[in-house]
XYZ file of C-alpha atoms in Angstrom:
329
model
C 0.000 0.000 0.000
C 1.468 3.329 -1.077
C 1.726 6.276 1.239
C 0.303 8.861 -1.161
C 1.487 11.895 0.819
C 5.014 10.526 1.041
C 5.061 9.990 -2.708
C 3.750 13.527 -3.272
C 6.751 14.889 -1.372
C 9.153 12.731 -3.365
C 7.737 14.088 -6.623
C 9.280 17.495 -5.962
C 12.201 16.643 -3.706
C 13.252 13.056 -4.423
C 15.863 11.699 -6.866
C 14.179 11.682 -10.282
C 15.410 8.309 -11.545
C 14.145 6.614 -8.404
C 10.860 8.504 -8.052
C 9.893 8.062 -11.711
C 9.811 4.283 -11.316
C 7.857 4.532 -8.086
C 5.298 6.823 -9.739
C 5.073 4.445 -12.713
C 4.275 1.455 -10.489
C 1.836 3.518 -8.431
C -0.023 4.603 -11.550
C 0.046 1.157 -13.126
C -1.591 -0.268 -10.004
C -4.096 2.547 -9.427
C -5.009 3.932 -12.871
C -7.362 1.635 -14.773
C -6.926 3.398 -18.120
C -3.139 3.448 -17.935
C -2.933 -0.133 -16.713
C -5.149 -1.336 -19.581
C -2.954 0.546 -22.057
C 0.289 -0.881 -20.661
C -1.184 -4.387 -20.630
C -2.426 -3.984 -24.209
C 1.173 -3.280 -25.246
C 2.190 -6.597 -23.676
C 4.688 -4.940 -21.347
C 6.026 -6.846 -18.351
C 6.090 -4.218 -15.618
C 8.680 -6.178 -13.653
C 11.152 -5.648 -16.507
C 10.844 -1.836 -16.578
C 13.832 -0.334 -14.794
C 14.502 2.950 -16.605
C 12.436 5.991 -17.583
C 12.810 5.422 -21.317
C 11.320 1.914 -20.964
C 8.086 3.254 -19.426
C 5.055 3.282 -21.783
C 3.699 6.760 -22.564
C -0.049 7.247 -22.780
C -1.197 8.984 -25.997
C -2.441 12.437 -25.069
C -5.733 11.922 -26.917
C -6.898 9.653 -24.069
C -7.612 12.839 -22.092
C -10.302 13.665 -24.668
C -12.314 10.483 -24.226
C -11.369 8.930 -20.879
C -11.306 9.905 -17.221
C -7.553 9.534 -16.712
C -7.204 9.292 -12.925
C -4.943 7.470 -10.483
C -6.858 6.262 -7.420
C -10.557 7.006 -7.123
C -11.543 10.519 -6.078
C -13.990 13.369 -6.558
C -12.109 16.002 -8.539
C -11.459 19.279 -6.731
C -11.361 20.969 -10.134
C -11.516 19.846 -13.768
C -9.260 21.697 -16.188
C -10.425 21.718 -19.796
C -8.535 22.561 -22.975
C -9.657 25.457 -25.139
C -9.821 23.528 -28.392
C -12.017 24.712 -31.235
C -15.635 24.156 -32.177
C -14.509 21.257 -34.388
C -12.484 19.427 -31.751
C -13.190 17.497 -28.557
C -11.692 19.198 -25.509
C -9.324 17.401 -23.180
C -10.243 17.173 -19.511
C -7.802 16.851 -16.636
C -9.392 15.769 -13.348
C -7.450 17.270 -10.445
C -7.529 15.571 -7.070
C -5.689 18.311 -5.194
C -5.167 21.847 -6.524
C -2.339 22.392 -4.058
C -0.126 19.991 -6.056
C -0.627 22.125 -9.169
C 0.055 25.276 -7.174
C 3.220 23.829 -5.711
C 4.381 22.829 -9.188
C 3.861 26.158 -10.934
C 5.015 28.280 -7.989
C 8.204 26.257 -7.543
C 8.745 26.294 -11.299
C 8.304 30.058 -11.503
C 10.673 30.548 -8.575
C 13.322 28.388 -10.248
C 13.306 30.368 -13.495
C 12.252 33.874 -12.396
C 12.813 34.167 -8.656
C 10.317 35.295 -6.026
C 6.968 36.225 -7.568
C 6.714 39.030 -4.982
C 9.457 40.853 -6.908
C 7.219 41.065 -9.969
C 4.133 42.840 -11.184
C 2.144 40.241 -13.163
C -0.028 41.405 -16.077
C -2.204 38.771 -17.744
C -3.330 39.352 -21.333
C -5.458 36.236 -21.838
C -8.804 37.403 -23.254
C -9.880 34.178 -24.954
C -9.039 32.164 -21.848
C -10.757 34.492 -19.400
C -13.914 34.192 -21.475
C -14.259 30.527 -20.559
C -13.975 28.631 -17.317
C -11.759 25.690 -16.373
C -8.517 26.997 -17.893
C -5.407 25.747 -16.107
C -3.458 28.678 -17.591
C -5.878 31.255 -16.172
C -5.754 29.507 -12.786
C -1.947 29.669 -12.764
C -1.756 33.328 -13.792
C -4.486 34.250 -11.290
C -2.420 32.706 -8.503
C 0.740 34.480 -9.666
C -1.167 37.774 -9.741
C -2.451 37.263 -6.201
C 0.880 36.122 -4.786
C 2.813 38.963 -6.429
C 0.798 41.260 -4.146
C 1.501 44.187 -6.465
C -1.380 46.707 -6.658
C -1.179 46.910 -10.454
C -1.041 43.135 -11.057
C -4.146 41.888 -12.818
C -5.885 40.562 -15.929
C -6.677 42.622 -18.985
C -9.250 41.732 -21.624
C -9.391 44.136 -24.568
C -8.697 47.450 -22.817
C -5.294 47.904 -24.428
C -5.270 51.614 -23.621
C -5.432 50.931 -19.894
C -2.795 48.201 -20.193
C -0.456 50.551 -22.060
C -0.937 53.222 -19.398
C -0.158 50.745 -16.613
C 2.978 49.496 -18.372
C 4.254 53.038 -18.924
C 3.846 53.777 -15.212
C 5.582 50.534 -14.228
C 8.452 51.320 -16.601
C 8.770 54.767 -15.044
C 8.883 53.114 -11.619
C 11.571 50.656 -12.839
C 9.322 47.810 -11.686
C 10.104 44.294 -12.885
C 6.992 43.328 -14.808
C 5.861 40.156 -16.548
C 3.344 40.585 -19.361
C 2.118 37.054 -20.023
C -0.232 36.752 -22.917
C -1.856 34.614 -25.565
C -0.060 35.215 -28.849
C -2.834 36.858 -30.880
C -3.549 39.359 -28.070
C 0.128 40.271 -27.695
C 0.330 40.885 -31.443
C -2.797 43.047 -31.364
C -1.420 45.022 -28.419
C 1.970 45.450 -30.124
C 0.276 46.767 -33.243
C -1.718 49.403 -31.352
C 0.712 50.401 -28.594
C 4.360 49.873 -29.548
C 6.713 51.257 -26.903
C 10.297 50.612 -25.806
C 10.388 48.338 -22.768
C 13.304 47.970 -20.384
C 11.838 46.504 -17.201
C 9.014 44.460 -18.744
C 9.424 40.827 -19.834
C 7.056 39.661 -22.595
C 6.021 36.000 -22.311
C 3.860 34.350 -24.972
C 1.903 31.210 -24.229
C 1.047 30.362 -27.835
C -2.505 30.497 -29.066
C -3.722 31.955 -32.322
C -7.131 30.197 -32.380
C -7.929 31.458 -35.852
C -7.822 35.086 -34.694
C -4.868 35.889 -36.949
C -2.906 34.294 -39.758
C -0.788 31.497 -38.320
C 2.806 32.616 -37.860
C 5.927 30.681 -37.031
C 7.437 31.450 -33.645
C 10.347 33.437 -35.063
C 7.948 35.720 -36.942
C 5.952 36.352 -33.769
C 9.056 37.127 -31.736
C 10.510 39.400 -34.439
C 7.249 41.364 -34.600
C 7.090 41.772 -30.820
C 10.742 42.838 -30.614
C 10.195 45.490 -33.281
C 7.334 46.863 -31.186
C 8.837 46.621 -27.704
C 12.601 46.520 -28.072
C 15.381 44.000 -28.649
C 15.217 42.036 -25.402
C 14.378 38.329 -25.893
C 10.739 37.223 -25.971
C 10.048 34.546 -23.378
C 7.700 31.594 -23.855
C 5.729 29.235 -21.639
C 5.176 25.604 -22.667
C 2.320 23.932 -20.887
C -0.966 22.198 -21.582
C -4.176 21.141 -19.903
C -2.907 17.585 -19.532
C 0.161 18.676 -17.518
C 0.586 20.245 -14.088
C 4.088 21.564 -14.850
C 5.473 24.102 -17.314
C 8.710 24.611 -19.187
C 10.008 28.105 -19.930
C 12.087 29.682 -22.665
C 14.017 32.890 -22.001
C 14.623 33.426 -25.687
C 15.213 31.739 -29.043
C 12.526 29.143 -28.358
C 14.838 26.964 -26.218
C 12.842 25.568 -23.284
C 14.037 24.261 -19.940
C 12.017 22.152 -17.515
C 11.870 22.009 -13.711
C 13.571 18.984 -12.091
C 10.323 16.972 -11.781
C 9.573 17.285 -15.524
C 11.574 15.595 -18.272
C 11.387 15.456 -22.056
C 12.100 12.403 -24.181
C 11.894 12.014 -27.963
C 10.091 9.130 -29.639
C 10.405 7.957 -33.204
C 7.657 9.353 -35.423
C 7.306 6.074 -37.332
C 7.772 3.763 -34.340
C 6.057 5.442 -31.375
C 7.275 2.868 -28.820
C 10.923 3.624 -29.585
C 12.741 6.369 -27.677
C 15.369 8.046 -29.828
C 18.872 8.549 -28.521
C 20.962 11.648 -29.022
C 23.077 11.864 -32.172
C 25.616 14.666 -32.400
C 24.148 16.274 -29.306
C 20.457 16.179 -30.171
C 17.477 13.950 -30.872
C 14.670 14.918 -33.232
C 11.170 13.437 -33.297
C 7.899 13.544 -31.329
C 7.870 14.757 -27.737
C 7.110 12.506 -24.778
C 6.779 14.210 -21.406
C 7.304 12.900 -17.900
C 5.520 15.183 -15.440
C 5.777 13.764 -11.940
C 3.335 16.412 -10.680
C 0.649 14.443 -12.573
C 0.761 11.917 -9.756
C -3.045 11.463 -9.662
C -3.618 11.393 -13.435
C -0.814 10.104 -15.677
C 2.779 11.261 -15.529
C 3.775 9.715 -18.857
C 2.300 11.567 -21.836
C 2.957 10.994 -25.530
C 2.186 14.390 -27.057
C 1.624 15.288 -30.713
C 4.303 17.997 -30.651
C 7.403 17.657 -32.788
C 10.639 18.758 -31.226
C 14.372 18.605 -30.735
C 15.941 17.495 -27.447
C 19.472 18.599 -26.595
C 21.946 16.762 -24.404
C 21.564 19.255 -21.555
C 17.822 18.488 -21.344
C 16.690 21.702 -23.050
C 14.364 21.378 -26.018
C 12.597 23.127 -28.888
C 9.089 22.734 -30.263
C 9.307 22.502 -34.052
C 5.701 21.827 -35.052
C 2.797 19.401 -34.817
C 2.294 15.908 -36.157
C 0.134 15.737 -39.255
C -3.587 15.267 -38.589
C -3.326 16.059 -34.869
C -5.791 18.568 -33.438
C -4.745 22.200 -33.410
C -4.190 22.880 -29.728
C -5.608 26.004 -28.167
C -2.123 26.910 -26.964
C -0.455 25.997 -30.262
C 1.966 28.162 -32.158
C 3.321 27.068 -35.497
C 7.104 26.805 -35.469
C 9.950 25.874 -37.740
């Protein structure tokens, strides 16, 4: 019998290579969907001793199945944005505090104490619907920053511009985190040189604008706001952790999240690094997903580097256009 609370602590503080196997066995024994999938592959669980031998659940299962480990009444259900033509993914959350611990610790690792920041959220399409994990995260960052000007903005770009000018005058470290189409709209209407404000895009065009590759988006934003690098957040409804890029589209993950690359033609094969990198389809281990599934086979194409950093280079053909997607090359 597993001590769930003890395993929760290990997720964030334990040695990854040891904890990942413990989480795998815990989920195999307590997640009916994942167990059925592993068994259908004919895998002998007793022979799995390394992370790259663990089966990864295709992400589409979150669209049709209740992917949960242990039985529980969900404290919250996060739902993907999707489009009118797609089925939304649902992530049933047993304990919101695990998600909060993940994104707060992750933010602290990459950006320091949130209390040093003013957090401005430009997420109109997400605020207009409920059950967004991204909105929940940014709301918590806004509250914990405790800055009087932290907050969400819908379409009042004039007010947002005024707030940013005041923050710049005050030399206040500011994070403007926004969905891509809204950042582009804001840049078009209110270009201004920024010195103390970090721009972070979360992806997301949702048919509002012509699809652009990431470099085009970043070039446009830099022409409007100055030469400093454009940051990016990589997350999704099916994950409770995020990776961050501080420029050039190179992402880094927190210690409890790891990226692997699978072969596009043989999805059960994990590709090894050749000349310092591996290219293929992204698999994600997110140990914070302790009560859903920590082993996710995404539809994102990418490149993994030997230091664990990675790039997103596109989407597999015929996969749904994700609400947080951004075309890349």
